[in-house]
Structure formats: structure tokens, C-alpha cells
Coordinates of C-alpha atoms in Angstrom, one line a residue:
M1 CA -6.3 20.7 81.5
H2 CA -2.6 21.5 81.0
T3 CA -1.5 25.0 80.4
A4 CA 1.9 24.0 78.9
H5 CA 2.2 24.7 75.2
A6 CA 3.5 22.1 72.8
P7 CA 6.1 23.1 70.2
A8 CA 4.2 24.7 67.3
V9 CA 4.9 22.2 64.6
V10 CA 2.5 20.2 62.4
T11 CA 4.7 17.1 62.1
T12 CA 8.2 16.3 63.4
A13 CA 9.5 16.9 59.9
H14 CA 8.6 20.6 60.3
A15 CA 10.9 20.9 63.4
A16 CA 14.2 22.7 63.0
P17 CA 16.8 20.3 61.5
A18 CA 19.5 18.8 63.7
P19 CA 22.4 16.4 62.9
V20 CA 21.5 12.8 63.5
E21 CA 24.0 10.2 65.0
P22 CA 23.7 6.5 65.8
L23 CA 22.8 5.8 69.4
L24 CA 21.9 2.2 70.3
D25 CA 20.8 -0.8 68.1
D26 CA 18.9 0.9 65.2
V27 CA 18.1 4.0 67.2
S28 CA 19.4 7.4 66.1
I29 CA 19.7 10.6 68.1
A30 CA 19.7 14.3 67.6
V31 CA 20.0 16.9 70.4
L32 CA 19.4 20.6 70.2
A33 CA 18.6 23.7 72.3
P34 CA 15.6 25.4 70.8
G35 CA 15.8 29.1 70.9
H36 CA 19.5 29.1 71.8
P37 CA 21.3 28.8 68.5
G38 CA 24.7 29.4 70.2
V39 CA 24.3 26.4 72.5
R40 CA 25.5 23.0 71.1
P41 CA 24.4 20.3 73.6
G42 CA 26.7 17.3 74.0
W43 CA 25.8 13.8 74.9
E44 CA 27.4 10.6 75.9
L45 CA 26.2 7.0 76.4
A46 CA 27.3 4.8 79.3
S47 CA 26.6 1.2 80.3
L48 CA 24.9 0.4 83.6
P49 CA 24.4 -2.8 85.5
G50 CA 21.6 -5.0 84.3
G51 CA 22.1 -4.1 80.6
L52 CA 20.8 -0.5 80.8
R53 CA 22.3 2.4 79.1
M54 CA 22.4 6.0 80.5
L55 CA 22.3 8.8 78.0
S56 CA 23.6 12.1 79.5
V57 CA 22.9 15.4 77.7
R58 CA 24.7 18.6 78.6
A59 CA 22.9 21.8 77.6
D60 CA 24.5 24.6 79.7
G61 CA 21.3 25.3 81.7
V62 CA 18.9 25.9 78.8
P63 CA 15.9 23.9 77.6
V64 CA 16.8 20.9 75.5
E65 CA 15.1 18.7 72.9
I66 CA 16.2 15.0 72.6
R67 CA 15.1 13.4 69.4
L68 CA 15.1 9.6 69.0
S69 CA 14.4 7.9 65.6
V70 CA 13.9 4.2 64.7
P71 CA 13.3 2.6 61.3
L72 CA 9.7 1.3 61.2
G73 CA 10.7 -2.3 60.4
D74 CA 7.8 -4.5 61.6
A75 CA 6.6 -2.1 64.2
A76 CA 3.2 -2.9 65.7
G77 CA 2.6 -0.5 68.5
Y78 CA 3.9 2.1 70.9
W79 CA 3.3 1.8 74.7
H80 CA 3.4 4.7 77.1
P81 CA 1.8 5.3 80.5
E82 CA -0.8 7.8 79.1
G83 CA -1.7 5.6 76.1
G84 CA -5.1 4.4 77.3
W85 CA -6.7 2.6 74.4
R86 CA -4.4 4.2 71.8
R87 CA -1.6 1.6 71.8
T88 CA -1.1 1.0 68.2
L89 CA 1.0 3.3 66.0
V90 CA -0.1 6.9 65.6
A91 CA 1.1 9.6 63.2
D92 CA 3.7 12.0 64.6
W93 CA 1.2 14.9 64.2
E94 CA -1.1 13.4 66.8
G95 CA 1.2 11.7 69.3
L96 CA 1.6 14.2 72.2
S97 CA 1.9 13.8 76.0
Q98 CA 2.4 16.4 78.7
V99 CA 4.2 14.6 81.5
S100 CA 5.1 15.4 85.1
L101 CA 5.2 13.8 88.5
V102 CA 1.4 13.7 88.8
S103 CA 0.4 13.1 85.2
G104 CA 2.6 10.2 84.2
P105 CA 6.3 9.7 83.6
A106 CA 8.2 10.2 80.3
V107 CA 8.5 6.6 79.3
G108 CA 7.9 4.8 76.0
C109 CA 8.3 1.5 74.3
L110 CA 8.1 0.8 70.6
Y111 CA 7.6 -2.9 69.7
E112 CA 7.1 -5.1 66.7
H113 CA 4.6 -7.8 65.9
S114 CA 6.8 -10.5 67.4
G115 CA 6.5 -8.5 70.7
A116 CA 10.3 -7.7 70.7
T117 CA 11.1 -4.0 71.4
L118 CA 12.7 -1.6 69.0
L119 CA 13.0 1.3 71.5
A120 CA 12.5 1.5 75.2
F121 CA 13.4 4.6 77.2
A122 CA 12.6 6.6 80.4
A123 CA 13.6 10.0 81.7
A124 CA 15.7 9.3 84.7
D125 CA 14.1 12.2 86.6
P126 CA 10.4 11.6 86.7
V127 CA 9.5 14.9 88.3
P128 CA 9.9 17.9 85.9
E129 CA 7.2 19.0 83.5
A130 CA 8.1 17.9 80.0
T131 CA 6.5 17.4 76.5
V132 CA 6.8 14.2 74.5
R133 CA 5.9 14.1 70.8
F134 CA 5.9 10.7 69.2
G135 CA 4.6 8.8 66.2
V136 CA 5.3 7.6 62.7
S137 CA 7.1 10.1 60.6
E138 CA 5.5 9.8 57.2
E139 CA 8.3 11.7 55.5
N140 CA 11.1 9.5 56.8
D141 CA 9.5 6.0 57.3
T142 CA 10.6 6.1 60.9
H143 CA 9.0 6.2 64.4
V144 CA 10.2 9.2 66.3
V145 CA 10.1 10.5 69.9
H146 CA 10.9 14.2 70.6
L147 CA 11.4 14.8 74.3
S148 CA 11.4 18.5 75.3
L149 CA 12.9 19.1 78.8
P150 CA 13.2 22.3 80.8
A151 CA 16.4 24.0 81.7
A152 CA 18.4 22.2 84.4
S153 CA 21.7 22.8 86.1
E154 CA 22.7 19.2 85.9
P155 CA 22.9 17.0 82.7
H156 CA 19.6 15.6 81.5
R157 CA 19.6 11.8 81.8
L158 CA 17.7 9.2 79.7
L159 CA 17.6 5.5 80.5
L160 CA 17.7 3.2 77.4
V161 CA 17.1 -0.5 77.2
P162 CA 18.7 -2.5 74.4
R163 CA 16.4 -4.6 72.2
A164 CA 14.4 -7.0 74.4
P165 CA 12.0 -9.9 73.7
S166 CA 8.9 -8.1 75.0
V167 CA 7.7 -4.8 76.5
A168 CA 7.5 -6.4 80.0
A169 CA 11.1 -7.7 79.6
A170 CA 12.3 -4.2 78.6
L171 CA 10.7 -2.4 81.5
R172 CA 11.9 -4.8 84.2
P173 CA 15.4 -3.3 84.4
L174 CA 13.9 0.2 84.4
R175 CA 11.9 -0.8 87.4
S176 CA 15.0 -2.0 89.2
W177 CA 16.9 1.2 88.4
F178 CA 14.0 3.4 89.7
A179 CA 13.6 1.3 92.8
A180 CA 17.2 2.1 93.7
A181 CA 17.1 5.7 92.6
H182 CA 13.7 6.5 94.3
P183 CA 13.3 4.1 97.2
P184 CA 9.6 3.2 97.5
M185 CA 7.4 3.6 100.5
P186 CA 7.3 0.5 102.7
V187 CA 4.5 -1.9 101.8
P188 CA 2.8 -3.4 104.9
D189 CA 1.0 -6.7 104.3
A190 CA -2.3 -4.9 104.6
A191 CA -1.5 -3.1 101.4
R192 CA -1.4 -6.5 99.7
L193 CA -4.9 -7.6 100.9
P194 CA -8.2 -7.4 99.0
V195 CA -10.2 -4.3 99.6
Y196 CA -13.8 -3.5 100.1
S197 CA -14.7 0.0 98.8
T198 CA -17.9 1.9 99.3
W199 CA -17.8 3.8 96.1
Y200 CA -19.7 1.8 93.5
A201 CA -21.9 0.2 96.1
F202 CA -23.1 3.4 97.6
N203 CA -21.6 6.4 95.7
Q204 CA -22.1 9.4 98.0
D205 CA -25.3 7.9 99.6
V206 CA -23.3 6.2 102.4
T207 CA -23.8 6.0 106.2
A208 CA -22.0 4.4 109.1
E209 CA -24.8 1.8 109.5
A210 CA -24.6 0.8 105.9
V211 CA -20.8 0.5 105.9
E212 CA -20.8 -1.6 109.0
A213 CA -23.3 -4.0 107.5
Q214 CA -20.7 -4.7 104.7
A215 CA -17.7 -5.0 107.0
G216 CA -18.4 -8.4 108.5
P217 CA -19.2 -10.1 105.1
A218 CA -16.2 -8.4 103.5
A219 CA -13.8 -9.8 106.1
E220 CA -15.4 -13.2 105.9
L221 CA -15.0 -13.3 102.1
G222 CA -11.3 -12.5 102.3
C223 CA -11.0 -8.7 102.4
G224 CA -8.5 -7.1 104.7
V225 CA -9.1 -3.4 104.1
L226 CA -12.1 -1.2 103.9
I227 CA -12.1 2.2 102.1
L228 CA -14.7 4.8 102.9
D229 CA -14.9 6.8 99.7
D230 CA -16.5 10.1 98.8
G231 CA -19.7 11.0 100.7
W232 CA -18.6 10.8 104.3
Q233 CA -17.9 14.6 104.5
R234 CA -20.2 17.5 104.8
F235 CA -21.6 18.7 101.5
G236 CA -20.6 15.3 100.0
N237 CA -23.6 14.8 97.7
G238 CA -24.6 15.4 94.1
R239 CA -21.6 13.6 92.5
G240 CA -19.9 17.0 92.2
Y241 CA -17.1 18.6 94.2
A242 CA -18.5 22.0 95.1
G243 CA -18.5 21.1 98.8
C244 CA -14.9 20.0 99.1
G245 CA -12.5 21.8 101.4
D246 CA -13.7 21.5 105.0
W247 CA -13.3 17.7 105.3
E248 CA -15.5 17.3 108.4
P249 CA -17.9 14.3 108.8
D250 CA -21.5 14.7 107.8
P251 CA -23.2 14.5 111.2
A252 CA -26.3 12.9 109.6
K253 CA -24.3 10.1 108.0
F254 CA -21.4 9.6 110.5
P255 CA -22.4 11.1 113.8
D256 CA -19.4 9.4 115.4
L257 CA -16.8 8.7 112.7
A258 CA -14.1 7.6 115.2
G259 CA -16.4 5.1 116.9
H260 CA -17.6 3.8 113.5
V261 CA -13.9 3.3 112.4
A262 CA -13.2 1.4 115.6
R263 CA -16.2 -0.9 115.1
V264 CA -15.1 -1.7 111.5
R265 CA -11.5 -2.4 112.6
D266 CA -12.9 -4.7 115.3
R267 CA -14.2 -6.9 112.5
G268 CA -10.6 -7.4 111.3
L269 CA -10.4 -4.7 108.6
R270 CA -7.9 -1.9 108.2
Y271 CA -9.6 1.4 107.4
L272 CA -8.8 4.1 104.8
L273 CA -10.6 7.4 104.4
W274 CA -11.0 9.1 101.0
V275 CA -9.9 12.7 100.7
A276 CA -9.1 15.1 97.8
P277 CA -6.9 17.5 99.7
L278 CA -6.2 19.9 96.7
L279 CA -9.9 20.5 95.8
L280 CA -11.7 23.5 97.0
G281 CA -15.4 24.1 96.4
P282 CA -17.6 27.2 96.8
E283 CA -19.9 25.5 99.2
A284 CA -17.2 24.8 101.8
D285 CA -17.0 27.1 104.8
R286 CA -13.3 27.5 104.2
H287 CA -13.7 28.6 100.6
D288 CA -13.3 32.3 101.1
H289 CA -10.2 31.8 103.3
W290 CA -8.5 29.7 100.6
A291 CA -9.9 31.0 97.4
S292 CA -6.9 33.1 96.6
A293 CA -4.7 30.0 96.9
A294 CA -6.9 28.2 94.3
P295 CA -7.1 30.4 91.3
A296 CA -7.5 27.7 88.6
P297 CA -10.6 25.6 88.1
A298 CA -10.3 21.8 88.4
T299 CA -11.1 19.5 85.6
V300 CA -13.7 17.8 87.8
P301 CA -17.0 19.7 88.2
G302 CA -17.6 22.3 90.8
A303 CA -14.2 22.8 92.4
S304 CA -11.0 24.8 92.0
V305 CA -7.4 23.5 92.8
L306 CA -5.2 24.6 95.6
D307 CA -1.8 25.6 94.3
P308 CA 0.8 23.2 95.9
R309 CA 3.6 25.5 95.1
R310 CA 2.5 27.8 97.9
P311 CA 4.0 26.9 101.3
D312 CA 0.8 27.8 103.2
V313 CA -1.1 25.3 101.0
R314 CA 1.4 22.6 101.7
R315 CA 1.2 23.2 105.5
H316 CA -2.6 23.1 105.2
V317 CA -2.6 19.8 103.3
V318 CA -0.2 18.2 105.8
D319 CA -2.1 19.3 108.8
L320 CA -5.4 18.1 107.2
C321 CA -4.0 14.6 106.5
V322 CA -2.5 14.3 109.9
S323 CA -5.7 15.4 111.7
L324 CA -7.9 12.9 109.7
V325 CA -5.6 10.0 110.6
R326 CA -5.2 11.0 114.2
E327 CA -8.7 12.1 115.1
Y328 CA -10.6 9.3 113.5
G329 CA -8.2 6.4 114.0
V330 CA -7.9 5.4 110.4
D331 CA -5.0 3.4 109.0
G332 CA -4.4 5.6 106.1
L333 CA -5.9 7.7 103.3
K334 CA -7.0 7.4 99.7
L335 CA -5.5 10.5 98.2
D336 CA -7.6 11.4 95.2
F337 CA -7.3 14.0 92.4
L338 CA -3.6 14.8 93.0
D339 CA -3.3 15.0 89.2
E340 CA -5.4 18.1 89.3
A341 CA -2.3 20.0 90.4
A342 CA -1.2 19.7 86.7
V343 CA -3.7 22.6 85.9
Y344 CA -0.8 24.8 86.9
A345 CA 1.8 23.1 84.7
G346 CA 3.6 25.5 82.3
D347 CA 2.3 28.7 83.8
G348 CA 5.8 30.0 84.5
A349 CA 5.3 30.2 88.3
G350 CA 7.4 27.1 89.1
D351 CA 7.5 23.4 88.4
V352 CA 4.4 21.6 89.8
G353 CA 6.2 18.3 90.2
R354 CA 8.9 19.8 92.4
A355 CA 6.3 21.3 94.6
M356 CA 4.3 18.1 94.8
T357 CA 7.5 16.2 95.7
V358 CA 8.0 18.6 98.7
L359 CA 4.4 18.3 99.7
L360 CA 4.1 14.5 99.5
T361 CA 7.4 14.1 101.3
E362 CA 6.1 16.1 104.2
V363 CA 2.7 14.3 104.1
R364 CA 4.4 10.9 104.3
R365 CA 6.8 11.9 107.1
A366 CA 4.1 13.5 109.2
L367 CA 1.7 10.5 108.8
E368 CA 4.3 7.9 109.5
A369 CA 5.0 9.6 112.8
V370 CA 1.3 9.0 113.7
R371 CA 0.8 5.6 111.9
P372 CA 4.0 3.6 111.3
E373 CA 2.2 0.9 109.3
L374 CA 0.7 3.7 107.1
L375 CA -1.4 2.9 104.0
L376 CA -1.7 5.5 101.2
E377 CA -3.6 4.8 98.0
L378 CA -2.6 6.6 94.8
R379 CA -4.4 6.3 91.5
Q380 CA -3.5 6.4 87.8
P381 CA -2.0 8.5 86.3
Y382 CA 0.0 9.4 89.4
V383 CA 1.5 5.9 90.1
G384 CA 4.8 6.2 88.2
P385 CA 8.2 5.6 89.6
G386 CA 8.5 9.1 91.0
M387 CA 5.3 8.7 93.1
T388 CA 6.0 5.4 94.7
P389 CA 8.0 7.0 97.6
F390 CA 4.6 8.5 98.5
G391 CA 2.1 5.7 98.2
N392 CA 2.0 1.9 98.7
M393 CA -1.4 1.1 97.1
L394 CA -1.3 1.9 93.3
R395 CA -4.8 1.7 91.9
S396 CA -6.0 1.7 88.3
Y397 CA -8.3 4.3 86.7
D398 CA -12.0 4.0 87.3
C399 CA -13.6 1.4 85.0
P400 CA -16.9 0.4 86.5
A401 CA -18.0 -3.1 85.5
D402 CA -15.3 -3.3 82.8
A403 CA -13.3 -6.4 83.4
T404 CA -11.2 -5.8 80.3
A405 CA -10.2 -2.3 81.3
N406 CA -9.3 -3.5 84.8
R407 CA -7.0 -6.2 83.4
V408 CA -5.3 -3.8 80.9
R409 CA -4.9 -0.9 83.3
T410 CA -3.6 -2.9 86.2
L411 CA -1.1 -4.7 83.9
D412 CA -0.1 -1.3 82.4
T413 CA 0.6 0.0 85.9
S414 CA 2.5 -3.2 86.9
L415 CA 4.9 -2.8 84.0
L416 CA 6.4 0.2 85.8
A417 CA 5.3 -0.2 89.4
V418 CA 8.1 0.2 91.8
G419 CA 7.6 -1.2 95.3
G420 CA 3.9 -0.5 95.8
A421 CA 1.1 -3.1 95.5
V422 CA -0.9 -2.5 92.3
H423 CA -4.7 -2.5 92.9
S424 CA -7.6 -3.0 90.6
D425 CA -10.4 -0.6 90.3
M426 CA -13.3 -1.7 92.4
V427 CA -15.2 -4.6 90.7
M428 CA -18.9 -4.4 90.5
W429 CA -21.8 -6.2 88.8
S430 CA -25.6 -6.3 88.8
R431 CA -27.6 -8.3 91.3
S432 CA -29.3 -10.0 88.3
A433 CA -26.0 -11.0 86.6
P434 CA -25.2 -14.7 86.1
V435 CA -22.4 -16.1 88.3
E436 CA -20.1 -16.2 85.3
T437 CA -20.2 -12.4 85.2
V438 CA -19.1 -12.2 88.8
A439 CA -16.2 -14.5 88.1
R440 CA -15.2 -12.5 85.0
Q441 CA -15.0 -9.3 87.0
L442 CA -12.8 -10.9 89.6
I443 CA -10.7 -12.6 87.0
G444 CA -10.1 -9.2 85.4
S445 CA -8.5 -8.0 88.7
L446 CA -6.6 -11.3 89.3
H447 CA -3.1 -10.0 88.5
A448 CA -3.4 -7.1 91.0
V449 CA -4.8 -6.7 94.5
P450 CA -8.6 -7.0 94.0
Q451 CA -11.0 -4.3 95.2
I452 CA -14.7 -5.0 95.3
S453 CA -17.7 -2.7 95.7
V454 CA -21.1 -4.3 95.8
R455 CA -23.6 -4.5 98.6
L456 CA -22.7 -7.8 100.1
D457 CA -25.4 -8.0 102.7
G458 CA -28.0 -8.4 99.9
A459 CA -26.0 -10.3 97.3
P460 CA -27.4 -13.6 95.9
P461 CA -25.7 -16.7 97.5
E462 CA -24.2 -17.8 94.2
H463 CA -22.5 -14.4 93.9
L464 CA -21.0 -14.6 97.4
A465 CA -19.8 -18.1 96.6
A466 CA -18.0 -16.8 93.5
V467 CA -16.4 -14.0 95.5
R468 CA -15.4 -16.4 98.3
F469 CA -13.8 -18.8 95.8
W470 CA -11.9 -16.3 93.7
L471 CA -10.6 -14.3 96.6
G472 CA -9.6 -17.6 98.2
R473 CA -7.7 -18.6 95.0
W474 CA -6.1 -15.1 94.9
H475 CA -4.9 -15.5 98.5
L476 CA -3.6 -19.0 97.7
H477 CA -1.6 -17.8 94.7
R478 CA -0.8 -14.2 95.9
E479 CA 3.0 -14.6 95.7
V480 CA 2.8 -15.9 92.2
L481 CA 0.4 -13.1 91.1
L482 CA 2.1 -10.2 92.8
D483 CA 5.8 -11.3 93.1
G484 CA 6.3 -13.7 90.2
D485 CA 7.6 -13.0 86.7
V486 CA 4.7 -11.7 84.7
E487 CA 4.6 -11.8 80.9
P488 CA 1.3 -10.2 79.6
G489 CA 2.2 -10.1 75.9
R490 CA 1.7 -7.3 73.4
P491 CA -0.1 -4.2 74.8
D492 CA -2.0 -3.6 71.5
E493 CA -3.6 -7.0 71.9
L494 CA -4.9 -6.0 75.4
Y495 CA -3.1 -8.8 77.1
P496 CA -5.3 -11.8 76.2
L497 CA -2.9 -14.4 77.7
V498 CA -1.2 -13.4 80.9
V499 CA 1.5 -15.7 82.4
A500 CA 2.7 -15.4 86.0
A501 CA 5.4 -17.8 87.2
R502 CA 7.4 -18.4 90.4
G503 CA 9.4 -21.4 91.3
D504 CA 7.8 -24.5 89.9
E505 CA 4.4 -22.9 89.6
C506 CA 2.7 -21.1 86.7
L507 CA -0.6 -19.4 86.6
V508 CA -2.1 -18.4 83.2
S509 CA -5.2 -16.3 82.8
V510 CA -6.8 -16.7 79.3
H511 CA -9.1 -13.9 78.0
G512 CA -9.5 -14.9 74.4
D513 CA -9.3 -17.9 72.1
R514 CA -5.6 -18.5 72.6
V515 CA -3.5 -21.6 73.0
V516 CA -1.7 -22.0 76.3
E517 CA 1.7 -23.6 76.3
L518 CA 2.1 -26.2 79.1
D519 CA 5.9 -26.8 79.4
F520 CA 6.1 -29.4 82.1
A521 CA 9.9 -29.3 81.8
A522 CA 9.8 -25.8 83.2
Y523 CA 6.9 -26.0 85.7
R524 CA 5.4 -28.8 87.6
R525 CA 2.1 -27.0 88.6
F526 CA -0.1 -25.1 86.3
H527 CA -3.3 -23.1 87.1
L528 CA -5.3 -22.1 84.0
V529 CA -8.0 -19.4 84.5
N530 CA -10.8 -19.3 81.9
G531 CA -11.6 -15.7 81.4
S532 CA -12.8 -16.3 77.9
D533 CA -16.4 -16.8 76.5
R534 CA -15.8 -20.5 75.8
D535 CA -16.3 -23.5 78.0
R536 CA -12.9 -25.0 77.2
L537 CA -9.3 -24.1 77.1
M538 CA -6.8 -25.0 74.3
V539 CA -3.4 -26.1 75.4
E540 CA -0.2 -27.3 73.7
V541 CA 1.8 -29.7 75.9
T542 CA 5.6 -29.5 75.6
G543 CA 8.5 -30.7 77.8
G544 CA 7.5 -34.3 77.4
G545 CA 4.1 -34.3 79.1
G546 CA 3.1 -37.1 81.5
R547 CA 0.6 -38.1 84.1
V548 CA -1.2 -35.3 85.9
A549 CA -3.6 -34.7 88.7
A550 CA -6.3 -32.4 87.5
R551 CA -8.8 -30.4 89.5
V552 CA -11.5 -28.3 87.7
H553 CA -13.6 -25.7 89.5
G554 CA -16.7 -23.8 88.2
P555 CA -17.1 -20.0 88.4
D556 CA -18.5 -20.3 91.9
G557 CA -15.9 -22.8 93.1
R558 CA -17.9 -26.0 92.7
M559 CA -15.8 -29.0 91.8
M560 CA -16.4 -30.4 88.4
N561 CA -15.9 -34.0 87.2
D562 CA -12.7 -34.4 85.3
P563 CA -11.2 -37.8 84.4
L564 CA -8.0 -36.3 82.9
S565 CA -5.0 -38.3 84.1
H566 CA -2.5 -38.2 81.2
L567 CA -1.4 -35.3 79.0
P568 CA 1.0 -36.4 76.3
E569 CA 2.8 -33.8 74.2
G570 CA 0.8 -32.0 71.6
P571 CA -2.5 -30.0 71.4
H572 CA -5.5 -30.7 73.7
S573 CA -8.8 -29.2 74.5
L574 CA -9.6 -29.1 78.3
A575 CA -13.2 -28.9 79.5
V576 CA -13.1 -25.8 81.8
P577 CA -16.3 -23.8 82.2
R578 CA -16.1 -20.0 81.5
G579 CA -15.3 -18.2 84.7
G580 CA -13.7 -21.4 86.0
L581 CA -10.3 -22.8 86.8
V582 CA -8.3 -26.0 86.2
S583 CA -5.2 -26.9 88.2
L584 CA -2.8 -29.4 86.8
V585 CA 0.0 -31.1 88.8
L586 CA 2.6 -33.3 87.1
T587 CA 2.8 -36.6 89.1
E588 CA 4.9 -38.6 86.7
G589 CA 7.0 -37.8 83.7
P590 CA 6.5 -39.0 80.1
R591 CA 6.0 -42.7 79.5

């Protein structure tokens, strides 16, 4: 829960008037200093490399409101990091975000039905607490964004992207700018390897013996990292957080945590330990000592939140993280619930984002001194450009068994990810599920680093075959999936056709009844992933077509018969089972 108060207006039309001026393309701007009628903010627009524009607003050290307005035209949707499932157009009386370092950056992109953008912007400083109002102005037939920023000694800066063919294309130059302005944390190769997590497989009912039984199969199937999630610590039970604060192993579950970690690492897996360093519960032995430093209740049940603006809290969190890594020999930490710090936003006692920047800088510096190849996992919403100096594994929100949400959330994160490897939420499924379901879950995580969380030692053989196949394919195409040019399409359509390309290779995952363009003049090799509910894929061959070598796999990796040898230009239906894959290699140009 945020304590910051939004401007008391019903719609943006009820806001105080301000003169409007042309800004960029069809975007207009108005700037004012609410509550300071004698201040007249000035602004200027400059060009940057890569086609970006930098808007600088001078407001003499008082809060400022920047208003952007765009004619509706053929607008289809508005994407922003906190959008969730609301990615079409909303009215300006309901579009509202409170943003900060740990609750998502001030970024937005308005786009039309063609996919082309009408407005794309980002606050250059991703740290301060700010308010963003947005939506359709019914009175003016426009889409508006009102960005309220706190007082600052330096000019406020807003990055703008001229009209681009897609949301992904518009956000690429923003990523490049942020990567230079906020150098990301180094990303060891281990951060780019599939992960086995204990959370959905065990929840808090986890033991050293049970985890070690999963480690061998996980490594054999293609995982490179194991995360021990919630439940390892004393009082870690009941799915609540009333026991958080001591961060000591439960002796009944992990009598020798350091020895357990060493045994798992001997199986070839890096090891991360879950911790929520800002949570404090009444059951913890340390509760009374720290209670005065945690006056606000958390949004999760049973705990309160340590205030990161206090120096003693920051020293405590740094010491805690260092002691966990050093004492138990882990390769890094899964830092959970950092967004809970936002409960203090807007209370007048200091900017939470500034304090979290200081805290996380100290955490990273201290941990890298202990573990140079450090792994730190962060989670939506705190995976924006301002956070990537502090984490190199950027995971999507929890979405158990929801392949669609995993696809959408990982792609949303990737649109702004700077440096760090984007990770899926842990995929899970029922033991009784058909093998196509297992494949669908893995396909939903394909355009990120997959995380899995099922009990592998008792999984049906056909499920293990599907995991082995799809993680094997992911390893084979990792550079295309993680480092290639990705075009996922319109956000409001939930990315039903995702294209990743690098060099002469193109991988397309299909999640609906869409036609895939096969341009053999642009790419020699295509890999088509069938994430739909049909046992075929529709393609349109361009670029001349020609003779191809085709290889079809079922959802568990079994080879399927496919006599396909010639693909002329035009539409075709390819027999590919749901949950399966077809690879096409051009061997000879058009006849």
C-alpha cells in the first residue's frame, strides 16, 4: 500500500489549466509548478544519439507536473510496467500509477492498431517517487499523461522516442540509454542457465534430503542453478511471514545447511538462498530489537517492514546478506519483497528510492567482495532500469501454472531489461497432466531463462522427456532467444506471435491461430514452436521459397515423419503437433 496521495482531480480536465505547446510528432506539452503560481517552469528539447530526444524541465527546486497529450487517432492500447492485464485504453479518471525505484519506473508507450507508437517516454531518473496519471481525455479526444515529479535541484529529464513501428522498437533505444546511464551488474553465465526452484514443488515443506533428491535430476535435465526458496529458515511455515527476521536455518529441516549446499554444488549446480531482508515478523527472536525500525505493516500477511531510510537498518541488511553468503557457501541470494519498502513512500520522511539505492549499492559491493561471480535475483516490479545495477537475474511475477502469464510478463520485463537475464516464473504442472501441458508450460517461458519447480524424482517419464527436450532446445537456441532481436507484437494482444532473430536464424513461437511469415530472403533457418491448441501451423512463404530440410519434433522431443522438401512462395499448412517444433533449413533457392 502506498501512502503517497494522488492529485485530487476527477479527470485530467479538472486539473488547473496550463498553456499547451507542440513537442514531438503529434505530442503536445504543458508544464506547471502546482502550488507555486509564481514559478514558471521552462523546458527545452535536445536530440540524442540513436534518435532519442531529451526533454529538460527547469522548475527552480519546486515540484513539477509535466503533461503530455496526443490526439487519439487509431490508438489501440497503452503499455506501462505496472499495466498487468490492463493494456488497452483506460479513461483518464482511472489511469494512475505510483512509481519509484522498487515499484516500477515512470515509462509509458501509446500505440495504434498497426502496432506503431504514438508516444513513448521514460523518466531519465528512475529513482524518485512520482505519480503518473494517464488515459483517454473524454473532453478533449486525446490520450494524456500527467507526470508529477518531486522538487529537485537539477532539471527534470524525460526521454522521448519519435514514432516507431512497434512498442519493442520504441523501447530499444531507451534500454541502450539506460544501460549507459546506469551500468548494469555483471551477468555471469550461471545467471543465463535454467533454474530449479523449490517453491512450487515444496512450498515451505522443504528439507535438505528432499532438495538433494531433486538436484541430480535437475542438473541432468539441463538446469545450472538451484534456488532454495522460503521454508529453510526457523519459523518458516504456514505460508505467512510472521516468523521472518532471524534468518537462521530450521535445524529440523536443514541441520547442516553449509554441508547441504556443498553437496548440491557437487552435483554441478550453483546455489541461491531466498531471503526477504526487509520483513520483520512478531515470532522472530529479533522482533523486539527491531520493532521500532519497522513501524509500517507489510502488504504480505504477518509482517512489518524495516525502514531502509534508517542507517542502522541498512547496516543490518548488508551484514545479514554477507553472513548468509559467507557462512553457508551459497553463490548468491534471491532478494524477495523489496517492493515492500514502498509502504513508506510519500510519508514526508525521505525518498524511499534514494535510500534503497544506497542500501543496494552497499549490498552488492559487500557481496561481490565475498563472491566475485555473484548471483542476485530480483522480481517484478523491481526489475526496471534503475534496479539492474543491483541484480542480474530478473524474474517475472508469480503466475503458477499460467503459461500465458509467464510469456506476457517475461516479455514485458524484456522490453525494458537492461543487462540482467530475464527469468520466467517457475513453471509447474500436475503429475496427471498430458505431455502437451508440460510442453506448453516450458514454451511459455521460452523467451526468457526458464525456471522449473516440480518434484522431478517422481515425475512420469514422458514429463521428464519433455523437460529434457525443451531445455535442450533452449540451450541450443539461447543466443537467439536472449540476445537476438525480439519482436513480440502488440501488448494488448498478449504477444501471440513472438519472433526472435539473430544472424541467419529466426525462431518464432506461435501461441494462437496466426500466420507466420517465412522470409527465406532474410533468414536461412527457421524454428517454429507450436504453443497453440492446433496440430498445425499456418505459414506464408516469401523471399522466393525453395527446397528445405525439415525436422519435426513432438512435445516430448520424439521425431515425427515429415516428407516436406519444397516450400514455394505462398500460404501453407505445416503438420506440427501442439507442444511441438519444426525446424526448416533452406538448402536450395527457388526453382
